[in-house]
């Protein structure tokens, strides 16, 4: 079954600290993996995209890694800011006949001052 | 480039009432999606349009939900009659085509509360 699991479900950290969010997937065949940031009351916004041949991708203080062998990805946030408080969703593109997004349930991050 | 526009932003209705949501995708985007996102969950695909044709509506509760995309541009999603479990954020997204490499552009969503 094509699934995307994320951990932790929620996370609270202090401003300035680093954190790492995890994504494990069983989607096959796999095209690419994206991390989205979803602010409360807003639609998701793409942070990074990686194909199976890419190991890492950075976008400012966000760095995503991908291990296609173990089917794991992580999103590392450096020097967190209050504005990083949001849900982070891992999305894997399934390419079986047609393209389809498989969404994780997200990690809710809260950054405290 | 203008983003995906959705309206209204918020809606509160009583159960058994009807409601409609509107989406205007990015100009030129052929593929349009409606998702339902229940609090604490990832988005669930309701329906996918390619131009004005339906590609996938396998998870659309057709007894109460309907959607159309006239002229392959704007789209509306309707719920009639609404149930309490329909309370969710309804997201619209669009892409240039069915190849998802370029990814979705999501609208801000419509938050529906059914009381």
Short mmCIF file of C-alpha atoms in Angstrom, two decimals:
data_model
loop_
_atom_site.label_atom_id
_atom_site.label_comp_id
_atom_site.label_asym_id
_atom_site.label_seq_id
_atom_site.Cartn_x
_atom_site.Cartn_y
_atom_site.Cartn_z
CA UNK A 1 0.00 0.00 0.00
CA UNK A 2 1.30 3.45 -0.91
CA UNK A 3 1.74 5.39 2.31
CA UNK A 4 3.68 8.33 3.70
CA UNK A 5 4.27 8.46 7.44
CA UNK A 6 5.66 11.43 9.30
CA UNK A 7 7.10 11.84 12.75
CA UNK A 8 6.82 13.35 15.19
CA UNK A 9 3.16 14.28 14.97
CA UNK A 10 3.89 17.53 16.80
CA UNK A 11 6.96 19.30 18.09
CA UNK A 12 7.64 22.30 20.32
CA UNK A 13 11.04 23.98 20.28
CA UNK A 14 12.55 27.25 21.46
CA UNK A 15 13.42 29.99 19.02
CA UNK A 16 16.95 29.65 17.70
CA UNK A 17 17.10 25.88 18.12
CA UNK A 18 17.42 23.36 15.32
CA UNK A 19 15.00 20.51 14.63
CA UNK A 20 14.59 17.58 12.28
CA UNK A 21 11.34 16.17 10.93
CA UNK A 22 11.10 12.65 9.54
CA UNK A 23 9.24 11.13 6.60
CA UNK A 24 9.09 7.42 5.71
CA UNK A 25 7.31 6.26 2.59
CA UNK A 26 6.31 3.05 0.86
CA UNK A 27 5.29 4.68 -2.42
CA UNK A 28 6.38 2.85 -5.55
CA UNK A 29 7.12 3.67 -8.28
CA UNK A 30 8.43 6.93 -6.97
CA UNK A 31 9.04 10.11 -8.95
CA UNK A 32 9.90 12.81 -6.48
CA UNK A 33 9.46 13.89 -2.87
CA UNK A 34 8.44 17.32 -1.70
CA UNK A 35 8.26 19.08 1.60
CA UNK A 36 5.49 21.63 2.01
CA UNK A 37 4.99 24.24 4.72
CA UNK A 38 1.41 25.00 5.66
CA UNK A 39 0.73 28.02 7.84
CA UNK A 40 -2.49 27.98 9.83
CA UNK A 41 -5.38 28.99 7.62
CA UNK A 42 -3.30 28.93 4.45
CA UNK A 43 -2.66 26.48 1.65
CA UNK A 44 0.57 24.44 1.56
CA UNK A 45 3.63 26.08 -0.02
CA UNK A 46 6.43 24.01 -1.54
CA UNK A 47 9.80 24.18 0.24
CA UNK A 48 11.89 21.57 -1.57
CA UNK A 49 11.63 18.92 -4.25
CA UNK A 50 13.98 15.96 -4.70
CA UNK A 51 14.08 13.23 -7.30
CA UNK A 52 15.34 9.74 -6.45
CA UNK A 53 18.86 10.68 -7.58
CA UNK A 54 19.17 13.66 -5.25
CA UNK A 55 20.37 13.28 -1.67
CA UNK A 56 19.93 16.78 -0.35
CA UNK A 57 18.27 20.06 -1.22
CA UNK A 58 18.39 23.34 0.64
CA UNK A 59 16.08 26.34 0.73
CA UNK A 60 17.46 28.93 3.12
CA UNK A 61 17.34 27.52 6.64
CA UNK A 62 15.50 24.42 5.40
CA UNK A 63 17.53 21.40 4.30
CA UNK A 64 15.87 18.23 3.05
CA UNK A 65 17.62 14.90 2.68
CA UNK A 66 16.53 11.79 0.85
CA UNK A 67 17.65 8.18 1.09
CA UNK A 68 15.87 6.40 -1.75
CA UNK A 69 17.25 3.02 -0.63
CA UNK A 70 15.67 3.16 2.81
CA UNK A 71 12.77 5.33 1.59
CA UNK A 72 13.37 7.96 4.20
CA UNK A 73 13.52 11.72 4.07
CA UNK A 74 14.15 14.38 6.64
CA UNK A 75 13.64 18.11 6.85
CA UNK A 76 16.14 19.98 9.00
CA UNK A 77 15.34 23.49 10.17
CA UNK A 78 18.29 25.55 11.35
CA UNK A 79 18.10 28.44 13.81
CA UNK A 80 14.33 28.27 14.06
CA UNK A 81 12.23 31.43 14.02
CA UNK A 82 8.74 32.12 15.31
CA UNK A 83 7.54 32.22 11.71
CA UNK A 84 8.55 28.59 11.29
CA UNK A 85 5.51 27.62 13.38
CA UNK A 86 3.41 25.67 10.90
CA UNK A 87 2.58 22.19 9.68
CA UNK A 88 5.17 20.50 7.49
CA UNK A 89 3.84 17.98 5.02
CA UNK A 90 5.85 15.35 3.15
CA UNK A 91 4.41 14.51 -0.27
CA UNK A 92 5.57 11.71 -2.55
CA UNK A 93 4.61 11.56 -6.22
CA UNK A 94 3.40 8.16 -7.38
CA UNK A 95 3.93 7.43 -11.06
CA UNK A 96 2.00 4.24 -11.62
CA UNK A 97 0.28 4.93 -14.94
CA UNK A 98 -0.57 8.43 -13.87
CA UNK A 99 0.92 10.97 -11.54
CA UNK A 100 -0.59 11.18 -8.08
CA UNK A 101 0.38 12.91 -4.87
CA UNK A 102 0.52 10.78 -1.72
CA UNK A 103 0.35 13.08 1.31
CA UNK A 104 1.72 12.50 4.78
CA UNK A 105 -0.34 13.62 7.76
CA UNK A 106 2.16 16.34 8.63
CA UNK A 107 4.21 17.46 11.62
CA UNK A 108 2.91 20.44 13.54
CA UNK A 109 5.82 22.58 14.67
CA UNK A 110 5.48 25.27 17.33
CA UNK A 111 8.41 27.63 17.92
CA UNK A 112 8.32 29.46 21.23
CA UNK A 113 10.07 32.73 22.10
CA UNK B 1 1.94 35.69 -11.30
CA UNK B 2 -1.37 35.59 -9.50
CA UNK B 3 -1.91 32.56 -7.31
CA UNK B 4 -4.85 30.22 -6.98
CA UNK B 5 -7.83 32.19 -5.72
CA UNK B 6 -10.49 30.64 -3.52
CA UNK B 7 -13.62 32.02 -1.93
CA UNK B 8 -15.07 32.31 0.56
CA UNK B 9 -12.27 32.00 3.14
CA UNK B 10 -14.62 30.88 5.86
CA UNK B 11 -18.14 29.48 5.96
CA UNK B 12 -20.33 28.33 8.82
CA UNK B 13 -23.53 26.47 8.00
CA UNK B 14 -26.00 24.23 9.74
CA UNK B 15 -26.16 20.55 8.91
CA UNK B 16 -28.42 19.69 5.98
CA UNK B 17 -27.81 23.09 4.40
CA UNK B 18 -25.99 23.46 1.10
CA UNK B 19 -22.76 25.33 0.40
CA UNK B 20 -20.61 26.13 -2.62
CA UNK B 21 -16.94 26.97 -2.94
CA UNK B 22 -15.24 28.70 -5.84
CA UNK B 23 -11.73 28.33 -7.25
CA UNK B 24 -9.89 30.29 -9.91
CA UNK B 25 -6.63 28.51 -10.84
CA UNK B 26 -3.46 30.05 -12.20
CA UNK B 27 -3.96 31.21 -15.76
CA UNK B 28 -3.09 28.50 -18.23
CA UNK B 29 -3.04 25.66 -15.70
CA UNK B 30 -4.90 22.78 -17.30
CA UNK B 31 -5.18 20.57 -14.23
CA UNK B 32 -7.25 21.52 -11.21
CA UNK B 33 -7.72 19.62 -7.95
CA UNK B 34 -10.07 19.86 -5.00
CA UNK B 35 -8.84 18.47 -1.69
CA UNK B 36 -10.51 18.04 1.68
CA UNK B 37 -8.24 18.51 4.70
CA UNK B 38 -9.67 17.53 8.06
CA UNK B 39 -7.92 19.03 11.06
CA UNK B 40 -4.74 17.10 11.90
CA UNK B 41 -4.77 15.12 8.68
CA UNK B 42 -3.14 15.41 5.29
CA UNK B 43 -5.20 16.57 2.30
CA UNK B 44 -7.47 13.99 0.67
CA UNK B 45 -8.13 14.27 -3.07
CA UNK B 46 -11.80 14.75 -3.89
CA UNK B 47 -11.68 15.40 -7.62
CA UNK B 48 -9.18 16.13 -10.38
CA UNK B 49 -10.03 17.96 -13.61
CA UNK B 50 -8.00 18.05 -16.79
CA UNK B 51 -9.32 21.13 -18.59
CA UNK B 52 -13.09 20.67 -18.17
CA UNK B 53 -13.05 16.88 -17.97
CA UNK B 54 -12.97 14.77 -14.81
CA UNK B 55 -9.83 12.60 -14.46
CA UNK B 56 -10.37 11.18 -10.97
CA UNK B 57 -13.39 11.50 -8.70
CA UNK B 58 -13.08 8.12 -7.01
CA UNK B 59 -13.06 9.62 -3.50
CA UNK B 60 -15.80 12.18 -4.05
CA UNK B 61 -18.94 11.36 -2.02
CA UNK B 62 -21.18 11.74 -5.02
CA UNK B 63 -24.41 11.46 -3.04
CA UNK B 64 -23.74 14.89 -1.55
CA UNK B 65 -20.72 16.42 -3.29
CA UNK B 66 -20.59 17.73 -6.83
CA UNK B 67 -18.03 19.73 -8.77
CA UNK B 68 -17.78 21.31 -12.17
CA UNK B 69 -15.22 23.18 -14.19
CA UNK B 70 -17.03 24.98 -16.93
CA UNK B 71 -14.88 26.16 -19.84
CA UNK B 72 -11.83 24.58 -18.24
CA UNK B 73 -11.04 27.58 -16.04
CA UNK B 74 -12.94 28.32 -12.80
CA UNK B 75 -14.36 25.52 -10.74
CA UNK B 76 -17.05 25.18 -8.09
CA UNK B 77 -17.44 22.50 -5.44
CA UNK B 78 -20.86 22.02 -3.87
CA UNK B 79 -22.05 20.10 -0.84
CA UNK B 80 -25.75 19.34 -0.48
CA UNK B 81 -26.80 18.47 2.16
CA UNK B 82 -23.88 19.09 4.51
CA UNK B 83 -23.05 16.79 7.41
CA UNK B 84 -21.08 17.50 10.57
CA UNK B 85 -18.18 15.40 9.30
CA UNK B 86 -17.80 17.71 6.29
CA UNK B 87 -16.20 20.30 8.57
CA UNK B 88 -12.75 20.75 7.04
CA UNK B 89 -10.59 23.01 4.94
CA UNK B 90 -11.27 22.65 1.22
CA UNK B 91 -8.17 23.30 -0.82
CA UNK B 92 -8.00 23.99 -4.51
CA UNK B 93 -4.74 23.44 -6.40
CA UNK B 94 -3.64 23.69 -10.00
CA UNK B 95 -0.73 22.51 -12.13
CA UNK B 96 0.27 23.21 -15.72
CA UNK B 97 -0.46 19.62 -16.71
CA UNK B 98 -0.73 16.10 -15.38
CA UNK B 99 3.05 15.75 -15.03
CA UNK B 100 3.49 16.70 -11.39
CA UNK B 101 7.20 17.60 -11.55
CA UNK B 102 6.30 21.27 -11.41
CA UNK B 103 4.18 20.67 -8.37
CA UNK B 104 0.95 22.05 -7.15
CA UNK B 105 0.12 25.65 -6.43
CA UNK B 106 -2.43 25.65 -3.65
CA UNK B 107 -5.02 28.26 -2.84
CA UNK B 108 -5.51 29.46 0.74
CA UNK B 109 -8.48 27.20 1.19
CA UNK B 110 -12.02 27.57 2.46
CA UNK B 111 -12.57 26.60 6.07
CA UNK B 112 -16.02 25.04 6.44
CA UNK B 113 -17.66 24.54 9.81
CA UNK B 114 -20.90 22.56 9.92
CA UNK B 115 -22.86 22.97 13.15
#
